[in-house]
PDB file of C-alpha atoms in Angstrom:
ATOM      1  CA  MET A   3       0.041   0.001  -0.056  1.00 40.00           C
ATOM      2  CA  ARG A   4       2.798   2.336   0.918  1.00 47.00           C
ATOM      3  CA  GLY A   5       4.140   4.684  -1.937  1.00 74.00           C
ATOM      4  CA  GLU A   6       0.940   4.653  -4.476  1.00 89.00           C
ATOM      5  CA  PRO A   7      -2.791   4.266  -4.733  1.00 93.00           C
ATOM      6  CA  SER A   8      -3.552   0.504  -4.550  1.00 93.00           C
ATOM      7  CA  CYS A   9      -6.802  -1.572  -4.834  1.00 95.00           C
ATOM      8  CA  PRO A  10      -8.687  -1.634  -1.817  1.00 94.00           C
ATOM      9  CA  LYS A  11      -9.650  -5.795  -3.111  1.00 94.00           C
ATOM     10  CA  CYS A  12      -6.467  -7.056  -3.105  1.00 92.00           C
ATOM     11  CA  GLY A  13      -3.757  -4.665  -2.897  1.00 91.00           C
ATOM     12  CA  GLY A  14      -2.482  -4.386  -6.603  1.00 90.00           C
ATOM     13  CA  ARG A  15      -1.919  -1.835  -8.417  1.00 93.00           C
ATOM     14  CA  VAL A  16      -4.453   0.508 -10.001  1.00 93.00           C
ATOM     15  CA  ARG A  17      -4.403   2.711 -13.202  1.00 91.00           C
ATOM     16  CA  ALA A  18      -5.739   6.303 -12.631  1.00 89.00           C
ATOM     17  CA  PRO A  19      -8.296   8.033 -14.460  1.00 86.00           C
ATOM     18  CA  GLY A  20      -7.694   8.781 -18.391  1.00 82.00           C
ATOM     19  CA  LEU A  21      -8.231   8.846 -21.811  1.00 76.00           C
ATOM     20  CA  PHE A  22     -10.336   5.556 -21.900  1.00 77.00           C
ATOM     21  CA  ALA A  23     -11.998   5.730 -18.353  1.00 79.00           C
ATOM     22  CA  ASP A  24     -12.855   8.608 -15.910  1.00 82.00           C
ATOM     23  CA  THR A  25     -12.568   5.662 -12.589  1.00 87.00           C
ATOM     24  CA  TRP A  26      -9.517   4.340 -10.784  1.00 91.00           C
ATOM     25  CA  GLN A  27      -9.003   0.798 -12.611  1.00 89.00           C
ATOM     26  CA  CYS A  28      -7.704  -2.392 -11.192  1.00 93.00           C
ATOM     27  CA  ASP A  29      -6.992  -5.259 -13.716  1.00 92.00           C
ATOM     28  CA  ALA A  30      -8.586  -7.800 -11.608  1.00 89.00           C
ATOM     29  CA  HIS A  31     -11.450  -6.082 -10.000  1.00 92.00           C
ATOM     30  CA  GLY A  32     -12.552  -3.104 -12.338  1.00 90.00           C
ATOM     31  CA  THR A  33     -13.396   0.248 -11.167  1.00 91.00           C
ATOM     32  CA  VAL A  34     -12.353   0.616  -7.431  1.00 92.00           C
ATOM     33  CA  HIS A  35     -12.247   3.362  -4.624  1.00 93.00           C
ATOM     34  CA  PRO A  36      -8.337   3.474  -4.531  1.00 95.00           C
ATOM     35  CA  VAL A  37      -6.366   3.473  -1.321  1.00 94.00           C
ATOM     36  CA  GLN A  38      -4.119   5.704  -0.184  1.00 92.00           C
ATOM     37  CA  PRO A  39      -0.882   5.231   0.392  1.00 90.00           C
ATOM     38  CA  VAL A  40      -0.232   4.738   4.562  1.00 89.00           C
ATOM     39  CA  ILE A  41       2.047   7.114   6.284  1.00 83.00           C
ATOM     40  CA  PRO A  42       3.107   6.721   9.519  1.00 90.00           C
ATOM     41  CA  PRO A  43       0.655   6.767  12.507  1.00 95.00           C
ATOM     42  CA  SER A  44       0.305  10.543  13.690  1.00 95.00           C
ATOM     43  CA  VAL A  45      -2.147  13.007  14.995  1.00 94.00           C
ATOM     44  CA  GLU A  46      -1.813  14.969  11.423  1.00 93.00           C
ATOM     45  CA  ALA A  47      -2.535  11.600   9.361  1.00 92.00           C
ATOM     46  CA  LEU A  48      -5.752  11.013  11.687  1.00 93.00           C
ATOM     47  CA  GLU A  49      -7.048  14.735  10.848  1.00 92.00           C
ATOM     48  CA  VAL A  50      -6.027  14.277   6.942  1.00 91.00           C
ATOM     49  CA  VAL A  51      -8.414  11.141   6.568  1.00 93.00           C
ATOM     50  CA  VAL A  52     -11.201  12.725   8.904  1.00 93.00           C
ATOM     51  CA  HIS A  53     -11.379  15.469   7.099  1.00 91.00           C
ATOM     52  CA  ARG A  54     -11.647  13.997   3.785  1.00 90.00           C
ATOM     53  CA  THR A  55     -13.876  11.040   4.098  1.00 93.00           C
ATOM     54  CA  HIS A  56     -17.594  10.542   3.898  1.00 94.00           C
ATOM     55  CA  VAL A  57     -17.864   7.303   6.160  1.00 97.00           C
ATOM     56  CA  PRO A  58     -16.793   7.221   9.774  1.00 97.00           C
ATOM     57  CA  VAL A  59     -13.525   7.236  11.234  1.00 97.00           C
ATOM     58  CA  TRP A  60     -13.844   4.277  14.079  1.00 97.00           C
ATOM     59  CA  MET A  61     -11.875   4.261  17.178  1.00 97.00           C
ATOM     60  CA  PRO A  62     -12.189   2.718  20.615  1.00 95.00           C
ATOM     61  CA  TRP A  63     -12.323   5.915  22.615  1.00 91.00           C
ATOM     62  CA  PRO A  64     -11.344   5.767  25.046  1.00 88.00           C
ATOM     63  CA  LEU A  65      -8.571   3.469  23.837  1.00 92.00           C
ATOM     64  CA  PRO A  66      -8.390  -0.167  26.430  1.00 90.00           C
ATOM     65  CA  VAL A  67      -5.027   0.189  28.848  1.00 91.00           C
ATOM     66  CA  GLY A  68      -2.239   0.307  27.001  1.00 95.00           C
ATOM     67  CA  TRP A  69      -3.152   0.582  23.399  1.00 96.00           C
ATOM     68  CA  LEU A  70      -2.079   2.909  20.812  1.00 97.00           C
ATOM     69  CA  PHE A  71      -3.172   4.092  17.574  1.00 97.00           C
ATOM     70  CA  THR A  72      -0.884   2.886  14.841  1.00 97.00           C
ATOM     71  CA  GLY A  73      -2.551   3.628  11.588  1.00 96.00           C
ATOM     72  CA  VAL A  74      -4.952   5.002   9.279  1.00 96.00           C
ATOM     73  CA  ALA A  75      -5.652   4.156   5.487  1.00 95.00           C
ATOM     74  CA  CYS A  76      -8.304   5.624   3.434  1.00 95.00           C
ATOM     75  CA  ALA A  77     -10.094   4.844   0.074  1.00 95.00           C
ATOM     76  CA  GLY A  78     -11.097   6.918  -2.167  1.00 93.00           C
ATOM     77  CA  ASP A  79      -9.547  10.157  -4.545  1.00 87.00           C
ATOM     78  CA  ASP A  80      -9.944  14.075  -3.830  1.00 80.00           C
ATOM     79  CA  ARG A  81     -12.932  14.105  -6.330  1.00 82.00           C
ATOM     80  CA  SER A  82     -15.332  11.186  -4.025  1.00 80.00           C
ATOM     81  CA  GLY A  83     -13.985  11.626  -0.914  1.00 85.00           C
ATOM     82  CA  GLY A  84     -13.333   8.706   1.558  1.00 89.00           C
ATOM     83  CA  ARG A  85     -15.300   6.009   0.896  1.00 96.00           C
ATOM     84  CA  ALA A  86     -13.591   3.632   3.349  1.00 97.00           C
ATOM     85  CA  THR A  87     -11.550   3.985   6.275  1.00 97.00           C
ATOM     86  CA  ALA A  88      -9.710   1.937   8.445  1.00 97.00           C
ATOM     87  CA  VAL A  89      -8.232   2.455  11.892  1.00 97.00           C
ATOM     88  CA  ALA A  90      -5.331   0.255  13.637  1.00 97.00           C
ATOM     89  CA  CYS A  91      -4.398  -0.046  17.400  1.00 97.00           C
ATOM     90  CA  SER A  92      -2.587  -2.331  19.230  1.00 97.00           C
ATOM     91  CA  GLY A  93      -1.920  -3.074  22.432  1.00 96.00           C
ATOM     92  CA  PRO A  94      -1.888  -6.070  25.211  1.00 95.00           C
ATOM     93  CA  GLY A  95      -4.059  -8.930  24.309  1.00 91.00           C
ATOM     94  CA  PRO A  96      -6.703 -10.097  26.996  1.00 89.00           C
ATOM     95  CA  LEU A  97      -4.745 -13.289  27.192  1.00 89.00           C
ATOM     96  CA  GLY A  98      -1.465 -12.080  26.804  1.00 89.00           C
ATOM     97  CA  GLY A  99       1.171 -11.071  24.124  1.00 92.00           C
ATOM     98  CA  MET A 100       0.484  -8.208  22.019  1.00 94.00           C
ATOM     99  CA  GLY A 101      -3.010  -7.755  20.011  1.00 96.00           C
ATOM    100  CA  GLU A 102      -3.667  -5.827  16.920  1.00 97.00           C
ATOM    101  CA  LEU A 103      -7.340  -4.524  15.820  1.00 97.00           C
ATOM    102  CA  ILE A 104      -8.561  -2.994  12.489  1.00 98.00           C
ATOM    103  CA  LEU A 105     -11.540  -1.211  12.851  1.00 98.00           C
ATOM    104  CA  VAL A 106     -13.326  -0.421   8.652  1.00 98.00           C
ATOM    105  CA  ALA A 107     -16.100   1.313   8.139  1.00 98.00           C
ATOM    106  CA  GLU A 108     -16.969   1.425   4.229  1.00 97.00           C
ATOM    107  CA  GLU A 109     -19.846   1.805   1.702  1.00 96.00           C
ATOM    108  CA  LEU A 110     -21.189  -1.217   0.363  1.00 95.00           C
ATOM    109  CA  GLY A 111     -19.269  -2.911  -2.342  1.00 94.00           C
ATOM    110  CA  VAL A 112     -15.494  -1.447  -1.584  1.00 96.00           C
ATOM    111  CA  GLY A 113     -13.910  -4.588  -0.488  1.00 95.00           C
ATOM    112  CA  LEU A 114     -11.672  -3.035   2.057  1.00 96.00           C
ATOM    113  CA  GLY A 115     -12.989  -4.839   4.801  1.00 96.00           C
ATOM    114  CA  ALA A 116     -13.138  -8.220   3.492  1.00 95.00           C
ATOM    115  CA  ARG A 117      -9.496  -7.847   2.663  1.00 95.00           C
ATOM    116  CA  TYR A 118      -8.284  -7.490   6.056  1.00 96.00           C
ATOM    117  CA  ALA A 119     -10.934 -10.260   6.724  1.00 95.00           C
ATOM    118  CA  GLY A 120      -8.876 -12.341   4.369  1.00 93.00           C
ATOM    119  CA  ILE A 121     -12.287 -13.177   2.682  1.00 93.00           C
ATOM    120  CA  ASP A 122     -13.480 -12.936  -0.946  1.00 88.00           C
ATOM    121  CA  GLY A 123     -15.659  -9.693  -0.853  1.00 80.00           C
ATOM    122  CA  PRO A 124     -16.966  -7.583  -1.340  1.00 91.00           C
ATOM    123  CA  ASP A 125     -19.257  -7.335   1.880  1.00 93.00           C
ATOM    124  CA  PRO A 126     -19.568  -9.889   4.688  1.00 93.00           C
ATOM    125  CA  GLY A 127     -23.088 -10.683   3.916  1.00 87.00           C
ATOM    126  CA  PRO A 128     -22.564 -14.471   3.056  1.00 87.00           C
ATOM    127  CA  TYR A 129     -19.760 -14.609   5.935  1.00 89.00           C
ATOM    128  CA  MET A 130     -22.646 -13.964   8.553  1.00 90.00           C
ATOM    129  CA  SER A 131     -25.223 -15.930  10.048  1.00 86.00           C
ATOM    130  CA  VAL A 132     -27.774 -12.931  11.247  1.00 87.00           C
ATOM    131  CA  GLU A 133     -30.571 -15.605  11.855  1.00 89.00           C
ATOM    132  CA  LYS A 134     -28.538 -16.407  15.319  1.00 91.00           C
ATOM    133  CA  PRO A 135     -28.212 -13.538  17.836  1.00 93.00           C
ATOM    134  CA  PRO A 136     -25.081 -11.436  17.839  1.00 94.00           C
ATOM    135  CA  GLN A 137     -21.996 -12.766  18.814  1.00 92.00           C
ATOM    136  CA  ALA A 138     -20.462  -9.291  19.983  1.00 93.00           C
ATOM    137  CA  LYS A 139     -22.033  -5.425  20.800  1.00 93.00           C
ATOM    138  CA  VAL A 140     -20.090  -2.544  20.393  1.00 95.00           C
ATOM    139  CA  LEU A 141     -21.549   1.094  21.301  1.00 96.00           C
ATOM    140  CA  ALA A 142     -20.921   2.913  18.321  1.00 96.00           C
ATOM    141  CA  ALA A 143     -21.678   6.529  18.350  1.00 94.00           C
ATOM    142  CA  GLY A 144     -23.857   5.846  21.368  1.00 94.00           C
ATOM    143  CA  ARG A 145     -25.813   3.532  19.651  1.00 95.00           C
ATOM    144  CA  PRO A 146     -25.704  -0.215  20.723  1.00 95.00           C
ATOM    145  CA  THR A 147     -24.496  -2.208  17.389  1.00 96.00           C
ATOM    146  CA  PRO A 148     -24.832  -6.072  17.148  1.00 96.00           C
ATOM    147  CA  LEU A 149     -21.908  -7.642  15.307  1.00 96.00           C
ATOM    148  CA  TRP A 150     -21.947 -11.017  14.332  1.00 96.00           C
ATOM    149  CA  HIS A 151     -18.868 -13.436  13.524  1.00 94.00           C
ATOM    150  CA  VAL A 152     -17.932 -13.634  10.077  1.00 94.00           C
ATOM    151  CA  SER A 153     -16.179 -16.947   9.093  1.00 88.00           C
ATOM    152  CA  ALA A 154     -12.929 -16.023   7.918  1.00 78.00           C
ATOM    153  CA  THR A 155      -9.050 -17.644   7.984  1.00 81.00           C
ATOM    154  CA  PRO A 156      -8.115 -19.052  11.553  1.00 88.00           C
ATOM    155  CA  ASP A 157      -5.453 -16.921  12.479  1.00 94.00           C
ATOM    156  CA  ARG A 158      -7.848 -13.689  12.944  1.00 95.00           C
ATOM    157  CA  ALA A 159     -11.187 -13.138  14.537  1.00 95.00           C
ATOM    158  CA  VAL A 160     -13.711 -11.081  12.382  1.00 96.00           C
ATOM    159  CA  PHE A 161     -16.496  -9.284  13.447  1.00 96.00           C
ATOM    160  CA  ALA A 162     -19.300  -7.483  10.971  1.00 97.00           C
ATOM    161  CA  GLY A 163     -22.063  -5.453  11.360  1.00 96.00           C
ATOM    162  CA  GLU A 164     -23.829  -2.038   9.925  1.00 96.00           C
ATOM    163  CA  ALA A 165     -23.133   1.385  11.800  1.00 96.00           C
ATOM    164  CA  LEU A 166     -24.220   4.855  10.729  1.00 95.00           C
ATOM    165  CA  GLY A 167     -25.628   3.024   7.167  1.00 94.00           C
ATOM    166  CA  MET A 168     -22.318   1.799   6.660  1.00 96.00           C
ATOM    167  CA  TRP A 169     -20.282  -1.886   7.158  1.00 97.00           C
ATOM    168  CA  LEU A 170     -18.483  -1.888  10.201  1.00 98.00           C
ATOM    169  CA  TRP A 171     -15.935  -4.666  10.465  1.00 97.00           C
ATOM    170  CA  ALA A 172     -13.775  -5.440  13.394  1.00 97.00           C
ATOM    171  CA  VAL A 173     -10.576  -7.814  12.890  1.00 97.00           C
ATOM    172  CA  VAL A 174      -8.383  -8.519  15.546  1.00 96.00           C
ATOM    173  CA  TRP A 175      -5.094 -10.358  15.683  1.00 96.00           C
ATOM    174  CA  PRO A 176      -4.500 -13.242  16.999  1.00 95.00           C
ATOM    175  CA  GLU A 177      -7.776 -14.761  17.264  1.00 93.00           C
ATOM    176  CA  GLN A 178      -7.916 -15.125  20.837  1.00 92.00           C
ATOM    177  CA  SER A 179      -7.562 -11.514  21.327  1.00 93.00           C
ATOM    178  CA  GLY A 180     -11.383 -11.523  19.763  1.00 91.00           C
ATOM    179  CA  LEU A 181     -12.325 -11.232  23.450  1.00 92.00           C
ATOM    180  CA  LEU A 182     -11.803  -7.769  23.525  1.00 89.00           C
ATOM    181  CA  MET A 183     -15.195  -7.626  21.317  1.00 91.00           C
ATOM    182  CA  TYR A 184     -16.987  -9.226  24.221  1.00 87.00           C
ATOM    183  CA  ASP A 185     -16.169  -6.306  26.522  1.00 82.00           C
ATOM    184  CA  GLU A 186     -18.789  -3.727  24.909  1.00 82.00           C
ATOM    185  CA  LEU A 187     -16.143  -1.669  23.479  1.00 91.00           C
ATOM    186  CA  VAL A 188     -16.878   1.784  23.413  1.00 96.00           C
ATOM    187  CA  LEU A 189     -16.551   3.151  19.743  1.00 97.00           C
ATOM    188  CA  THR A 190     -16.059   6.888  18.581  1.00 96.00           C
ATOM    189  CA  ASP A 191     -16.623   8.239  15.074  1.00 96.00           C
ATOM    190  CA  LEU A 192     -13.264  10.435  14.881  1.00 95.00           C
ATOM    191  CA  ARG A 193     -15.107  13.221  12.364  1.00 94.00           C
ATOM    192  CA  ASP A 194     -17.178  14.078  16.141  1.00 93.00           C
ATOM    193  CA  ALA A 195     -14.195  13.921  18.521  1.00 88.00           C
ATOM    194  CA  GLY A 196     -12.988  17.728  17.868  1.00 82.00           C
ATOM    195  CA  ALA A 197      -9.916  18.686  19.585  1.00 84.00           C
ATOM    196  CA  GLU A 198      -9.848  15.185  21.476  1.00 85.00           C
ATOM    197  CA  VAL A 199      -8.006  13.713  17.827  1.00 87.00           C
ATOM    198  CA  GLU A 200      -5.119  15.737  19.396  1.00 89.00           C
ATOM    199  CA  LEU A 201      -4.798  13.580  22.787  1.00 90.00           C
ATOM    200  CA  VAL A 202      -4.852   9.976  20.479  1.00 94.00           C
ATOM    201  CA  PRO A 203      -1.482   8.292  21.800  1.00 95.00           C
ATOM    202  CA  CYS A 204       0.347   6.827  18.846  1.00 96.00           C
ATOM    203  CA  GLY A 205       2.706   3.589  18.243  1.00 96.00           C
ATOM    204  CA  ALA A 206       4.779   2.535  15.669  1.00 96.00           C
ATOM    205  CA  LEU A 207       2.835   1.696  12.179  1.00 96.00           C
ATOM    206  CA  SER A 208       0.738  -1.663  12.183  1.00 96.00           C
ATOM    207  CA  PRO A 209       2.377  -4.210   9.380  1.00 95.00           C
ATOM    208  CA  ARG A 210      -1.221  -5.514   9.386  1.00 94.00           C
ATOM    209  CA  LEU A 211      -2.298  -2.246   7.812  1.00 93.00           C
ATOM    210  CA  LEU A 212       0.079  -2.898   5.102  1.00 89.00           C
ATOM    211  CA  GLU A 213      -0.212  -6.403   4.767  1.00 83.00           C
ATOM    212  CA  PRO A 214      -3.215  -8.277   6.020  1.00 72.00           C
TER     213      PRO A 214
END
């Protein structure tokens, strides 16, 4: 992802709008909203995404004890604005060791969340058993939000649901750190956080954000 825009679904190279197409194009996936190059985590990087996006920028706030903000990614361009965001946080896992969490908000069909989940996308619907009770709940922008377990690769725990009219994905590594999602995390849309964004503690860039 670093250096040039990439496909949200596969991470491959994309072609900018030009003579033959007025949209960004991936050879494998056709028209896409390109993921912009990821830069090291900072309050400034977060503010850039917050100000350009049309979708929520979810972060657990307050962060769990010992956790840090470790990166942000955004899919979309200057013309369309952000159509998907991914916020990474890292810290002590519930069962020891380090845990990593990526929260994705996206419009239908973008495919960034499915990529982090390690599944064929673009949306979680086929991998969720919504006829069963939700396995986790978060408080997103003050609203109780059910999340269902998503059948994904065994090295991570994946949950998905809907918040503010967009898909909300929570992808946690390693799988056992998925216990974090049973604590009813409070998620804030950083577009509404105002000056509090400046208080976010930053860590080193999560490699998961670059190569899930």
